[in-house]
mmCIF file of C-alpha atoms in Angstrom:
data_model
loop_
_atom_site.group_PDB
_atom_site.id
_atom_site.type_symbol
_atom_site.label_atom_id
_atom_site.label_comp_id
_atom_site.label_asym_id
_atom_site.label_seq_id
_atom_site.Cartn_x
_atom_site.Cartn_y
_atom_site.Cartn_z
ATOM 1 C CA MET A 235 85.818 114.320 150.260
ATOM 2 C CA LYS A 236 87.729 111.416 148.963
ATOM 3 C CA LEU A 237 89.930 111.308 145.867
ATOM 4 C CA TYR A 238 89.773 107.891 144.301
ATOM 5 C CA ASP A 239 93.017 106.704 142.708
ATOM 6 C CA GLY A 240 94.695 109.889 143.961
ATOM 7 C CA GLY A 241 98.221 108.561 143.454
ATOM 8 C CA LYS A 242 97.602 107.692 139.825
ATOM 9 C CA ILE A 243 95.917 110.989 139.105
ATOM 10 C CA ILE A 244 98.681 113.063 140.634
ATOM 11 C CA ALA A 245 101.382 110.999 138.943
ATOM 12 C CA GLY A 246 99.462 111.430 135.700
ATOM 13 C CA LEU A 247 99.216 115.151 136.240
ATOM 14 C CA ILE A 248 102.952 115.420 136.874
ATOM 15 C CA ILE A 249 103.760 113.445 133.716
ATOM 16 C CA PHE A 250 101.299 115.580 131.794
ATOM 17 C CA PHE A 251 102.929 118.763 133.101
ATOM 18 C CA PHE A 252 106.407 117.640 131.991
ATOM 19 C CA LEU A 253 105.176 116.515 128.606
ATOM 20 C CA VAL A 254 103.480 119.833 127.940
ATOM 21 C CA THR A 255 106.421 121.923 129.064
ATOM 22 C CA PHE A 256 109.034 119.643 127.491
ATOM 23 C CA PRO A 257 109.712 121.944 124.493
ATOM 24 C CA PHE A 258 110.506 124.794 126.858
ATOM 25 C CA PHE A 259 112.992 122.709 128.835
ATOM 26 C CA LEU A 260 114.573 121.456 125.649
ATOM 27 C CA ASN A 261 115.204 124.977 124.424
ATOM 28 C CA ILE A 262 116.514 126.476 127.649
ATOM 29 C CA GLY A 263 119.532 128.570 126.787
ATOM 30 C CA LYS A 264 119.067 128.213 123.053
ATOM 31 C CA VAL A 265 116.274 130.699 122.351
ATOM 32 C CA ASN A 266 118.076 133.483 124.068
ATOM 33 C CA ALA A 267 121.182 133.196 121.888
ATOM 34 C CA LYS A 268 120.737 136.408 119.914
ATOM 35 C CA PRO A 269 122.132 136.358 116.390
ATOM 36 C CA GLU A 270 125.539 137.964 116.143
ATOM 37 C CA PRO A 271 126.367 138.548 112.501
ATOM 38 C CA LYS A 272 130.142 138.594 112.091
ATOM 39 C CA ILE A 273 131.817 141.287 110.009
ATOM 40 C CA ASP A 274 135.360 139.972 110.466
ATOM 41 C CA THR A 275 135.943 138.909 106.845
ATOM 42 C CA PRO A 276 139.377 139.601 105.290
ATOM 43 C CA GLU A 277 137.669 141.909 102.770
ATOM 44 C CA ILE A 278 136.086 144.040 105.499
ATOM 45 C CA GLN A 279 139.304 144.002 107.580
ATOM 46 C CA LYS A 280 141.076 145.625 104.643
ATOM 47 C CA LEU A 281 138.631 148.545 104.500
ATOM 48 C CA ALA A 282 139.901 151.877 105.772
ATOM 49 C CA GLU A 283 136.383 152.691 106.923
ATOM 50 C CA LYS A 284 134.396 149.673 108.082
ATOM 51 C CA LYS A 285 131.135 150.821 106.576
ATOM 52 C CA CYS A 286 128.369 149.133 104.632
ATOM 53 C CA ILE A 287 126.562 150.523 101.574
ATOM 54 C CA GLU A 288 124.406 152.629 103.873
ATOM 55 C CA SER A 289 124.324 153.083 107.661
ATOM 56 C CA LYS A 290 124.149 149.976 109.828
ATOM 57 C CA ALA A 291 120.657 150.787 111.106
ATOM 58 C CA PHE A 292 119.379 151.289 107.571
ATOM 59 C CA MET A 293 120.985 148.075 106.294
ATOM 60 C CA ARG A 294 119.607 146.079 109.175
ATOM 61 C CA ALA A 295 116.068 147.277 108.590
ATOM 62 C CA GLU A 296 115.966 147.773 104.840
ATOM 63 C CA HIS A 297 118.472 145.454 103.132
ATOM 64 C CA MET A 298 115.748 143.265 101.634
ATOM 65 C CA LYS A 299 114.121 146.286 100.077
ATOM 66 C CA LEU A 300 117.431 147.654 98.873
ATOM 67 C CA LEU A 301 118.182 144.300 97.214
ATOM 68 C CA ASN A 302 114.805 144.351 95.473
ATOM 69 C CA ASP A 303 115.512 147.844 94.168
ATOM 70 C CA TRP A 304 118.975 146.763 93.040
ATOM 71 C CA ARG A 305 117.565 143.771 91.228
ATOM 72 C CA ASP A 306 114.996 145.791 89.284
ATOM 73 C CA SER A 307 117.429 148.561 88.573
ATOM 74 C CA ALA A 308 120.098 146.214 87.152
ATOM 75 C CA VAL A 309 117.953 143.685 85.344
ATOM 76 C CA ARG A 310 115.012 145.795 84.185
ATOM 77 C CA ASN A 311 116.514 149.267 83.738
ATOM 78 C CA GLY A 312 120.129 148.380 83.005
ATOM 79 C CA GLU A 313 121.284 150.786 85.686
ATOM 80 C CA ARG A 314 124.068 149.034 87.546
ATOM 81 C CA THR A 315 125.686 151.806 89.569
ATOM 82 C CA TYR A 316 124.340 152.777 92.984
ATOM 83 C CA VAL A 317 125.268 156.132 94.489
ATOM 84 C CA ASN A 318 124.655 156.033 98.229
ATOM 85 C CA SER A 319 123.352 158.821 100.433
ATOM 86 C CA LYS A 320 126.946 160.054 100.940
ATOM 87 C CA GLY A 321 127.652 160.140 97.192
ATOM 88 C CA LYS A 322 129.826 157.000 97.184
ATOM 89 C CA GLU A 323 129.449 154.660 94.186
ATOM 90 C CA PHE A 324 128.909 150.906 94.308
ATOM 91 C CA THR A 325 128.419 148.387 91.528
ATOM 92 C CA ILE A 326 124.955 146.890 91.833
ATOM 93 C CA SER A 327 125.496 143.182 92.388
ATOM 94 C CA LEU A 328 124.482 140.695 95.032
ATOM 95 C CA GLN A 329 127.278 138.238 94.267
ATOM 96 C CA ASN A 330 130.024 140.687 93.417
ATOM 97 C CA THR A 331 129.341 143.552 95.833
ATOM 98 C CA CYS A 332 127.414 142.416 98.938
ATOM 99 C CA MET A 333 129.010 138.995 99.071
ATOM 100 C CA HIS A 334 132.461 140.331 98.221
ATOM 101 C CA CYS A 335 132.544 142.094 101.605
ATOM 102 C CA HIS A 336 130.240 139.670 103.417
ATOM 103 C CA SER A 337 132.095 136.594 102.198
ATOM 104 C CA ASN A 338 131.030 134.745 105.356
ATOM 105 C CA LYS A 339 127.422 134.071 104.383
ATOM 106 C CA LYS A 340 126.906 131.382 107.032
ATOM 107 C CA LYS A 341 128.170 133.553 109.888
ATOM 108 C CA PHE A 342 126.544 136.725 108.588
ATOM 109 C CA CYS A 343 123.379 136.480 106.486
ATOM 110 C CA ASP A 344 122.374 133.039 107.729
ATOM 111 C CA GLU A 345 123.056 133.969 111.355
ATOM 112 C CA CYS A 346 120.087 136.371 111.343
ATOM 113 C CA HIS A 347 117.954 134.536 108.839
ATOM 114 C CA THR A 348 118.051 131.230 110.706
ATOM 115 C CA TYR A 349 117.087 133.028 113.896
ATOM 116 C CA MET A 350 114.231 134.812 112.154
ATOM 117 C CA ALA A 351 113.251 131.701 110.168
ATOM 118 C CA VAL A 352 113.513 133.499 106.834
ATOM 119 C CA ASN A 353 115.023 131.559 104.000
ATOM 120 C CA PRO A 354 115.749 133.781 100.983
ATOM 121 C CA TYR A 355 115.560 131.705 97.790
ATOM 122 C CA CYS A 356 118.206 133.857 96.114
ATOM 123 C CA TRP A 357 120.873 131.182 96.542
ATOM 124 C CA ASN A 358 119.078 128.770 94.236
ATOM 125 C CA CYS A 359 120.596 130.881 91.471
ATOM 126 C CA HIS A 360 123.033 133.362 92.941
ATOM 127 C CA ILE A 361 126.262 131.590 93.798
ATOM 128 C CA ALA A 362 127.090 131.944 97.481
ATOM 129 C CA PRO A 363 130.709 132.698 98.367
ATOM 130 C CA LYS A 364 132.866 129.733 99.295
ATOM 131 C CA GLU A 365 132.951 129.528 103.093
ATOM 132 C CA LYS A 366 136.427 129.909 104.489
ATOM 133 C CA GLU A 367 137.333 128.024 107.650
ATOM 134 C CA SER A 368 137.742 130.408 110.548
ATOM 135 C CA MET B 948 76.940 160.616 123.479
ATOM 136 C CA SER B 949 75.358 161.742 120.279
ATOM 137 C CA MET B 950 77.002 163.462 117.360
ATOM 138 C CA ASP B 951 75.428 165.244 114.456
ATOM 139 C CA ARG B 952 76.550 164.800 110.892
ATOM 140 C CA ARG B 953 78.607 167.997 110.879
ATOM 141 C CA GLN B 954 80.558 167.059 113.970
ATOM 142 C CA PHE B 955 81.259 163.610 112.632
ATOM 143 C CA LEU B 956 82.634 164.966 109.342
ATOM 144 C CA LYS B 957 84.846 167.441 111.189
ATOM 145 C CA ILE B 958 86.366 164.765 113.372
ATOM 146 C CA ALA B 959 86.789 162.394 110.448
ATOM 147 C CA GLY B 960 88.448 165.130 108.391
ATOM 148 C CA ILE B 961 90.856 166.153 111.112
ATOM 149 C CA SER B 962 91.873 162.589 111.890
ATOM 150 C CA THR B 963 92.509 161.891 108.190
ATOM 151 C CA VAL B 964 94.784 164.916 107.949
ATOM 152 C CA LEU B 965 96.593 163.877 111.125
ATOM 153 C CA GLY B 966 96.940 160.326 109.841
ATOM 154 C CA LEU B 967 98.402 161.429 106.522
ATOM 155 C CA GLY B 968 100.773 163.788 108.285
ATOM 156 C CA GLY B 969 101.911 160.979 110.528
ATOM 157 C CA ALA B 970 102.545 158.681 107.598
ATOM 158 C CA SER B 971 104.693 161.205 105.794
ATOM 159 C CA VAL B 972 106.738 161.863 108.929
ATOM 160 C CA MET B 973 107.359 158.115 109.223
ATOM 161 C CA ARG B 974 108.398 157.902 105.599
ATOM 162 C CA GLY B 975 110.781 160.772 106.145
ATOM 163 C CA VAL B 976 112.450 158.953 109.003
ATOM 164 C CA ARG B 977 112.668 155.514 107.417
ATOM 165 C CA GLY B 978 113.305 156.415 103.827
ATOM 166 C CA SER B 979 115.744 159.275 104.287
ATOM 167 C CA GLU B 980 118.809 157.345 103.158
ATOM 168 C CA ALA B 981 117.084 155.636 100.291
ATOM 169 C CA GLU B 982 115.809 158.978 99.055
ATOM 170 C CA ALA B 983 119.222 160.595 99.204
ATOM 171 C CA SER B 984 120.659 157.786 97.067
ATOM 172 C CA HIS B 985 120.143 157.131 93.378
ATOM 173 C CA VAL B 986 121.029 154.682 90.621
ATOM 174 C CA MET B 987 122.540 155.281 87.193
ATOM 175 C CA THR B 988 124.105 153.533 84.217
ATOM 176 C CA ASN B 989 127.842 152.951 84.323
ATOM 177 C CA GLU B 990 129.920 155.652 82.680
ATOM 178 C CA LYS B 991 131.800 152.984 80.723
ATOM 179 C CA ALA B 992 128.615 151.234 79.521
ATOM 180 C CA LEU B 993 128.095 150.652 75.803
ATOM 181 C CA THR B 994 124.746 152.079 74.740
ATOM 182 C CA ALA B 995 122.624 152.048 71.586
ATOM 183 C CA LYS B 996 119.165 152.781 70.268
ATOM 184 C CA ARG B 997 118.824 149.295 68.837
ATOM 185 C CA TRP B 998 121.519 146.684 69.303
ATOM 186 C CA ALA B 999 122.008 144.345 66.363
ATOM 187 C CA MET B 1000 124.343 141.649 65.130
ATOM 188 C CA VAL B 1001 125.590 140.528 61.728
ATOM 189 C CA ILE B 1002 126.944 137.003 61.361
ATOM 190 C CA ASP B 1003 129.030 136.302 58.263
ATOM 191 C CA VAL B 1004 129.004 132.510 58.079
ATOM 192 C CA SER B 1005 131.511 132.491 55.230
ATOM 193 C CA LYS B 1006 134.154 133.640 57.714
ATOM 194 C CA PHE B 1007 133.850 130.524 59.842
ATOM 195 C CA ARG B 1008 135.761 127.560 58.525
ATOM 196 C CA THR B 1009 135.452 124.755 61.032
ATOM 197 C CA GLU B 1010 133.011 123.350 63.558
ATOM 198 C CA GLU B 1011 135.760 123.976 66.133
ATOM 199 C CA GLU B 1012 135.422 127.732 65.653
ATOM 200 C CA TYR B 1013 131.707 127.617 66.363
ATOM 201 C CA LYS B 1014 132.383 125.521 69.434
ATOM 202 C CA ARG B 1015 134.642 128.263 70.703
ATOM 203 C CA LEU B 1016 131.873 130.861 70.368
ATOM 204 C CA ILE B 1017 129.463 128.588 72.214
ATOM 205 C CA LYS B 1018 131.961 127.845 74.951
ATOM 206 C CA ALA B 1019 132.754 131.549 75.400
ATOM 207 C CA CYS B 1020 129.074 132.257 76.010
ATOM 208 C CA HIS B 1021 128.015 129.177 77.938
ATOM 209 C CA SER B 1022 130.983 129.186 80.316
ATOM 210 C CA ILE B 1023 130.554 132.781 81.502
ATOM 211 C CA HIS B 1024 126.784 132.439 81.839
ATOM 212 C CA ASN B 1025 126.857 129.128 83.704
ATOM 213 C CA VAL B 1026 124.848 127.346 81.032
ATOM 214 C CA PRO B 1027 124.835 123.634 81.934
ATOM 215 C CA ASP B 1028 125.583 120.822 79.501
ATOM 216 C CA PHE B 1029 123.560 117.729 80.333
ATOM 217 C CA GLY B 1030 124.854 115.926 77.261
ATOM 218 C CA GLU B 1031 121.322 115.005 76.226
ATOM 219 C CA PRO B 1032 119.305 116.917 73.610
ATOM 220 C CA LYS B 1033 116.068 116.686 75.575
ATOM 221 C CA ASP B 1034 117.519 118.569 78.565
ATOM 222 C CA ALA B 1035 119.695 120.903 76.502
ATOM 223 C CA ILE B 1036 119.969 124.539 77.530
ATOM 224 C CA LYS B 1037 121.216 126.740 74.734
ATOM 225 C CA TRP B 1038 121.917 130.432 74.472
ATOM 226 C CA ILE B 1039 123.887 130.064 71.244
ATOM 227 C CA TRP B 1040 123.963 126.922 69.102
ATOM 228 C CA THR B 1041 124.322 125.638 65.547
ATOM 229 C CA ASP B 1042 121.916 124.129 63.059
ATOM 230 C CA THR B 1043 121.684 123.355 59.332
ATOM 231 C CA TYR B 1044 120.779 125.835 56.597
ATOM 232 C CA GLU B 1045 117.454 124.119 56.044
ATOM 233 C CA HIS B 1046 116.416 124.508 59.667
ATOM 234 C CA THR B 1047 117.729 128.037 59.882
ATOM 235 C CA PHE B 1048 116.091 129.358 56.724
ATOM 236 C CA PRO B 1049 113.306 126.826 56.087
ATOM 237 C CA THR B 1050 111.613 128.766 53.277
ATOM 238 C CA GLN B 1051 114.801 129.420 51.326
ATOM 239 C CA PRO B 1052 116.370 126.140 50.187
ATOM 240 C CA ASN B 1053 116.355 124.880 46.620
ATOM 241 C CA GLU B 1054 117.395 121.438 45.509
ATOM 242 C CA TYR B 1055 120.383 122.645 43.472
ATOM 243 C CA MET B 1056 122.096 124.384 46.354
ATOM 244 C CA GLY B 1057 125.815 123.666 46.639
ATOM 245 C CA GLU B 1058 127.246 121.487 49.374
ATOM 246 C CA SER B 1059 129.195 124.430 50.778
ATOM 247 C CA VAL B 1060 125.982 126.040 51.984
ATOM 248 C CA LYS B 1061 123.772 122.992 52.443
ATOM 249 C CA GLU B 1062 126.170 121.188 54.727
ATOM 250 C CA LYS B 1063 127.427 124.237 56.577
ATOM 251 C CA PRO B 1064 126.438 124.735 60.205
ATOM 252 C CA PHE B 1065 124.824 128.073 61.023
ATOM 253 C CA VAL B 1066 125.303 129.766 64.351
ATOM 254 C CA LEU B 1067 122.031 130.794 66.011
ATOM 255 C CA LEU B 1068 120.997 132.833 69.010
ATOM 256 C CA CYS B 1069 118.072 134.934 70.209
ATOM 257 C CA ASN B 1070 117.125 137.355 67.429
ATOM 258 C CA HIS B 1071 116.215 140.176 69.816
ATOM 259 C CA CYS B 1072 113.250 140.937 67.574
ATOM 260 C CA ALA B 1073 111.916 144.466 67.320
ATOM 261 C CA ASN B 1074 108.444 142.937 67.490
ATOM 262 C CA PRO B 1075 108.975 140.052 69.895
ATOM 263 C CA PRO B 1076 106.108 137.554 70.265
ATOM 264 C CA CYS B 1077 107.651 136.184 73.478
ATOM 265 C CA VAL B 1078 107.201 139.567 75.165
ATOM 266 C CA ARG B 1079 103.584 139.756 74.069
ATOM 267 C CA VAL B 1080 102.640 136.431 75.627
ATOM 268 C CA CYS B 1081 104.588 136.633 78.897
ATOM 269 C CA PRO B 1082 101.995 136.920 81.691
ATOM 270 C CA THR B 1083 104.416 138.328 84.295
ATOM 271 C CA LYS B 1084 106.515 140.671 82.126
ATOM 272 C CA ALA B 1085 109.502 138.475 82.967
ATOM 273 C CA THR B 1086 110.418 138.833 79.302
ATOM 274 C CA PHE B 1087 110.451 142.423 78.165
ATOM 275 C CA LYS B 1088 112.074 144.682 75.604
ATOM 276 C CA ARG B 1089 114.614 147.163 76.863
ATOM 277 C CA LYS B 1090 114.933 150.680 75.478
ATOM 278 C CA ASP B 1091 118.043 149.588 73.568
ATOM 279 C CA GLY B 1092 116.136 146.846 71.738
ATOM 280 C CA ILE B 1093 117.453 143.930 73.785
ATOM 281 C CA VAL B 1094 114.807 141.343 74.619
ATOM 282 C CA MET B 1095 115.720 140.665 78.231
ATOM 283 C CA MET B 1096 114.650 138.042 80.726
ATOM 284 C CA ASP B 1097 114.094 138.861 84.364
ATOM 285 C CA GLN B 1098 114.635 135.470 85.980
ATOM 286 C CA HIS B 1099 113.135 136.757 89.199
ATOM 287 C CA ARG B 1100 109.704 136.976 87.605
ATOM 288 C CA CYS B 1101 109.734 133.823 85.488
ATOM 289 C CA ILE B 1102 107.064 131.381 86.592
ATOM 290 C CA GLY B 1103 108.024 128.742 84.041
ATOM 291 C CA CYS B 1104 104.747 128.788 82.081
ATOM 292 C CA ARG B 1105 106.668 128.421 78.795
ATOM 293 C CA PHE B 1106 104.253 130.555 76.761
ATOM 294 C CA CYS B 1107 107.353 132.355 75.463
ATOM 295 C CA MET B 1108 108.802 129.082 74.197
ATOM 296 C CA ALA B 1109 105.623 128.356 72.303
ATOM 297 C CA ALA B 1110 105.564 131.892 70.905
ATOM 298 C CA CYS B 1111 109.197 132.076 69.776
ATOM 299 C CA PRO B 1112 109.456 130.932 66.143
ATOM 300 C CA PHE B 1113 113.224 130.522 66.416
ATOM 301 C CA GLY B 1114 113.562 128.005 69.248
ATOM 302 C CA ALA B 1115 115.750 130.479 71.077
ATOM 303 C CA ARG B 1116 114.489 129.575 74.532
ATOM 304 C CA SER B 1117 115.255 126.660 76.804
ATOM 305 C CA PHE B 1118 113.439 125.362 79.840
ATOM 306 C CA ASN B 1119 115.233 124.075 82.924
ATOM 307 C CA TYR B 1120 113.704 120.633 83.323
ATOM 308 C CA LYS B 1121 116.450 119.824 85.807
ATOM 309 C CA ASP B 1122 118.438 121.767 88.364
ATOM 310 C CA PRO B 1123 121.222 123.245 86.202
ATOM 311 C CA ARG B 1124 123.694 122.930 89.065
ATOM 312 C CA LEU B 1125 123.601 119.147 88.657
ATOM 313 C CA ALA B 1126 125.526 119.576 85.410
ATOM 314 C CA LEU B 1127 127.819 122.396 86.493
ATOM 315 C CA LYS B 1128 131.029 121.540 88.284
ATOM 316 C CA PRO B 1129 131.667 124.112 91.041
ATOM 317 C CA GLU B 1130 135.176 124.719 89.673
ATOM 318 C CA ASP B 1131 133.753 125.541 86.221
ATOM 319 C CA GLU B 1132 131.170 127.994 87.493
ATOM 320 C CA ASN B 1133 131.614 131.687 86.821
ATOM 321 C CA LYS B 1134 131.266 132.975 90.368
ATOM 322 C CA GLU B 1135 130.413 136.453 89.120
ATOM 323 C CA TYR B 1136 127.208 135.384 87.374
ATOM 324 C CA PRO B 1137 124.177 133.517 88.751
ATOM 325 C CA THR B 1138 123.025 130.124 87.576
ATOM 326 C CA ARG B 1139 119.351 129.532 86.966
ATOM 327 C CA THR B 1140 117.132 127.099 88.794
ATOM 328 C CA ILE B 1141 114.765 124.276 87.907
ATOM 329 C CA GLY B 1142 111.520 125.528 86.373
ATOM 330 C CA VAL B 1143 112.604 128.754 84.654
ATOM 331 C CA VAL B 1144 113.133 129.600 80.993
ATOM 332 C CA GLU B 1145 116.373 131.164 79.774
ATOM 333 C CA LYS B 1146 118.034 132.510 76.656
ATOM 334 C CA CYS B 1147 120.681 134.849 75.274
ATOM 335 C CA THR B 1148 120.641 138.386 76.708
ATOM 336 C CA PHE B 1149 123.095 140.000 74.231
ATOM 337 C CA CYS B 1150 125.380 140.043 77.297
ATOM 338 C CA THR B 1151 123.658 142.963 79.020
ATOM 339 C CA GLU B 1152 125.907 142.471 82.058
ATOM 340 C CA ARG B 1153 128.985 142.901 79.840
ATOM 341 C CA LEU B 1154 127.602 145.862 77.885
ATOM 342 C CA SER B 1155 127.121 147.675 81.184
ATOM 343 C CA LYS B 1156 130.850 147.245 81.843
ATOM 344 C CA GLY B 1157 131.830 148.485 78.392
ATOM 345 C CA LEU B 1158 132.453 145.005 76.943
ATOM 346 C CA ILE B 1159 131.044 143.573 73.699
ATOM 347 C CA PRO B 1160 129.117 140.278 73.814
ATOM 348 C CA ALA B 1161 131.265 137.250 74.619
ATOM 349 C CA CYS B 1162 130.583 135.472 71.295
ATOM 350 C CA VAL B 1163 131.600 138.538 69.273
ATOM 351 C CA GLU B 1164 134.749 138.841 71.332
ATOM 352 C CA ALA B 1165 135.538 135.165 70.689
ATOM 353 C CA ALA B 1166 134.958 135.664 66.950
ATOM 354 C CA ARG B 1167 137.436 138.560 66.993
ATOM 355 C CA GLU B 1168 140.004 136.415 68.794
ATOM 356 C CA ILE B 1169 139.623 133.635 66.236
ATOM 357 C CA ALA B 1170 140.079 136.162 63.430
ATOM 358 C CA LYS B 1171 143.226 137.533 65.023
ATOM 359 C CA GLU B 1172 144.713 134.060 65.404
ATOM 360 C CA THR B 1173 143.974 133.049 61.813
ATOM 361 C CA GLY B 1174 144.733 136.450 60.316
ATOM 362 C CA THR B 1175 141.248 136.832 58.795
ATOM 363 C CA GLU B 1176 138.213 139.053 59.207
ATOM 364 C CA PRO B 1177 135.921 138.314 62.165
ATOM 365 C CA GLY B 1178 132.622 136.574 61.350
ATOM 366 C CA MET B 1179 130.514 138.525 63.839
ATOM 367 C CA TYR B 1180 129.718 142.207 64.053
ATOM 368 C CA PHE B 1181 127.839 144.036 66.779
ATOM 369 C CA GLY B 1182 126.555 147.595 66.878
ATOM 370 C CA ASP B 1183 123.752 150.104 66.770
ATOM 371 C CA LEU B 1184 121.273 149.608 63.947
ATOM 372 C CA ASP B 1185 120.108 153.196 64.368
ATOM 373 C CA GLU B 1186 123.606 154.609 63.896
ATOM 374 C CA PRO B 1187 124.517 154.943 60.187
ATOM 375 C CA GLY B 1188 128.264 154.782 60.879
ATOM 376 C CA SER B 1189 128.113 151.704 63.105
ATOM 377 C CA GLU B 1190 129.937 148.441 62.413
ATOM 378 C CA VAL B 1191 126.716 146.572 61.658
ATOM 379 C CA ARG B 1192 125.366 149.273 59.345
ATOM 380 C CA LYS B 1193 128.615 149.236 57.350
ATOM 381 C CA VAL B 1194 128.329 145.486 56.776
ATOM 382 C CA LEU B 1195 124.612 145.751 56.038
ATOM 383 C CA SER B 1196 125.180 148.359 53.337
ATOM 384 C CA ALA B 1197 128.121 146.481 51.795
ATOM 385 C CA CYS B 1198 126.762 142.897 51.799
ATOM 386 C CA TYR B 1199 123.539 141.120 50.927
ATOM 387 C CA THR B 1200 122.086 139.903 54.212
ATOM 388 C CA ILE B 1201 119.096 137.795 55.194
ATOM 389 C CA ARG B 1202 117.207 137.274 58.432
ATOM 390 C CA ARG B 1203 115.453 134.204 59.785
ATOM 391 C CA LYS B 1204 111.756 133.890 58.892
ATOM 392 C CA PRO B 1205 111.211 137.567 57.988
ATOM 393 C CA GLU B 1206 107.713 136.681 56.730
ATOM 394 C CA LEU B 1207 106.551 136.361 60.339
ATOM 395 C CA GLY B 1208 107.091 140.052 60.917
ATOM 396 C CA THR B 1209 109.005 139.759 64.169
ATOM 397 C CA GLU B 1210 111.809 141.928 62.748
ATOM 398 C CA PRO B 1211 114.915 140.071 63.961
ATOM 399 C CA SER B 1212 117.976 142.133 64.912
ATOM 400 C CA VAL B 1213 120.357 139.346 63.882
ATOM 401 C CA PHE B 1214 121.403 139.356 60.198
ATOM 402 C CA TYR B 1215 123.259 136.718 58.190
ATOM 403 C CA VAL B 1216 125.741 137.026 55.351
ATOM 404 C CA ILE B 1217 125.715 133.647 53.629
ATOM 405 C CA GLY B 1218 128.648 134.068 51.262
ATOM 406 C CA GLY B 1219 129.514 130.799 49.593
ATOM 407 C CA GLU B 1220 132.716 129.434 48.194
ATOM 408 C CA LYS B 1221 133.477 132.404 45.949
ATOM 409 C CA ASN B 1222 133.439 134.916 48.793
ATOM 410 C CA ALA B 1223 135.036 132.630 51.324
#
């Protein structure tokens, strides 16, 4: 059996292979960079107990739901105090409570959200904390 | 394999029960912390059955004093000033007697009333037409009578603006942040965004901290500085001993467009030169 224009075909196939796999090469090393939200803000450093509103596992999985509950509770029911599962009280506020501790939005919230390609529209209205150089 | 009807129902029944059981176990695991927590009103919060306001326009002497009330409100709520009437966002503003009480004027009215600016804000009606027309319940009436806006639900349809007979609502035709300097923003309160409607909220966020509305506070400050009585009162309409009820029983008051039956919660004492 004879392959006509074999050189061209094989060269073409090689070029085709690199073109198709190009995105994978381009992203080598990048995709695997897992998000590492930083909790080293001055506000959190000052805490005696470096704890969030609820446990870390709960916050990680449920913070969007918690924020929705907070929003309805404050705006619709006028209830602006949250008592957590340990009985500790927090003022219900995205800007004044969450972002007071997590004053590094870019290195914390955005770190995960960019990775997960979620883009909460909250910041169209809620004023994000001023990023400090670190 | 064949199955008769009885067998099928048994298996279906058992798997439903198992499924439900599984779901409740999962809820128990995931929701445990949320269930152990709860929300409540602040202990310091000011509360009422029906919040109301009385504005005694005879107590305000200059346009400057009104500007202070407006600034007090607009600065803490990040209300932008585009400098152009067509883009204006207003929570509290002034207008003439004729526009405020259009069915009242007579041609012999004295200059002191005719030319006087009146301070206006959302009337927090007991029977609010804006609430009735809102398709998403973004505008709703709270238990304490405040007609509140939930910006998160506003879709910008502007039915509420058409329904409100008092022009108390403004639409964000532009991104409000274009007209707000970052250094002037109140970082503790959100802005709004292009495409939503906004208005006065009787300072619900302040009430929950035990503070009176910002405009009333400003009116009290002005009174203290000039050694006079404040021109704004705030209190519970359902409480006979409240500040507003005292003024209402002592003075003749009027409300805007009462014939429409919306039952405003904002009352005006007009006064005139003799009482001033």
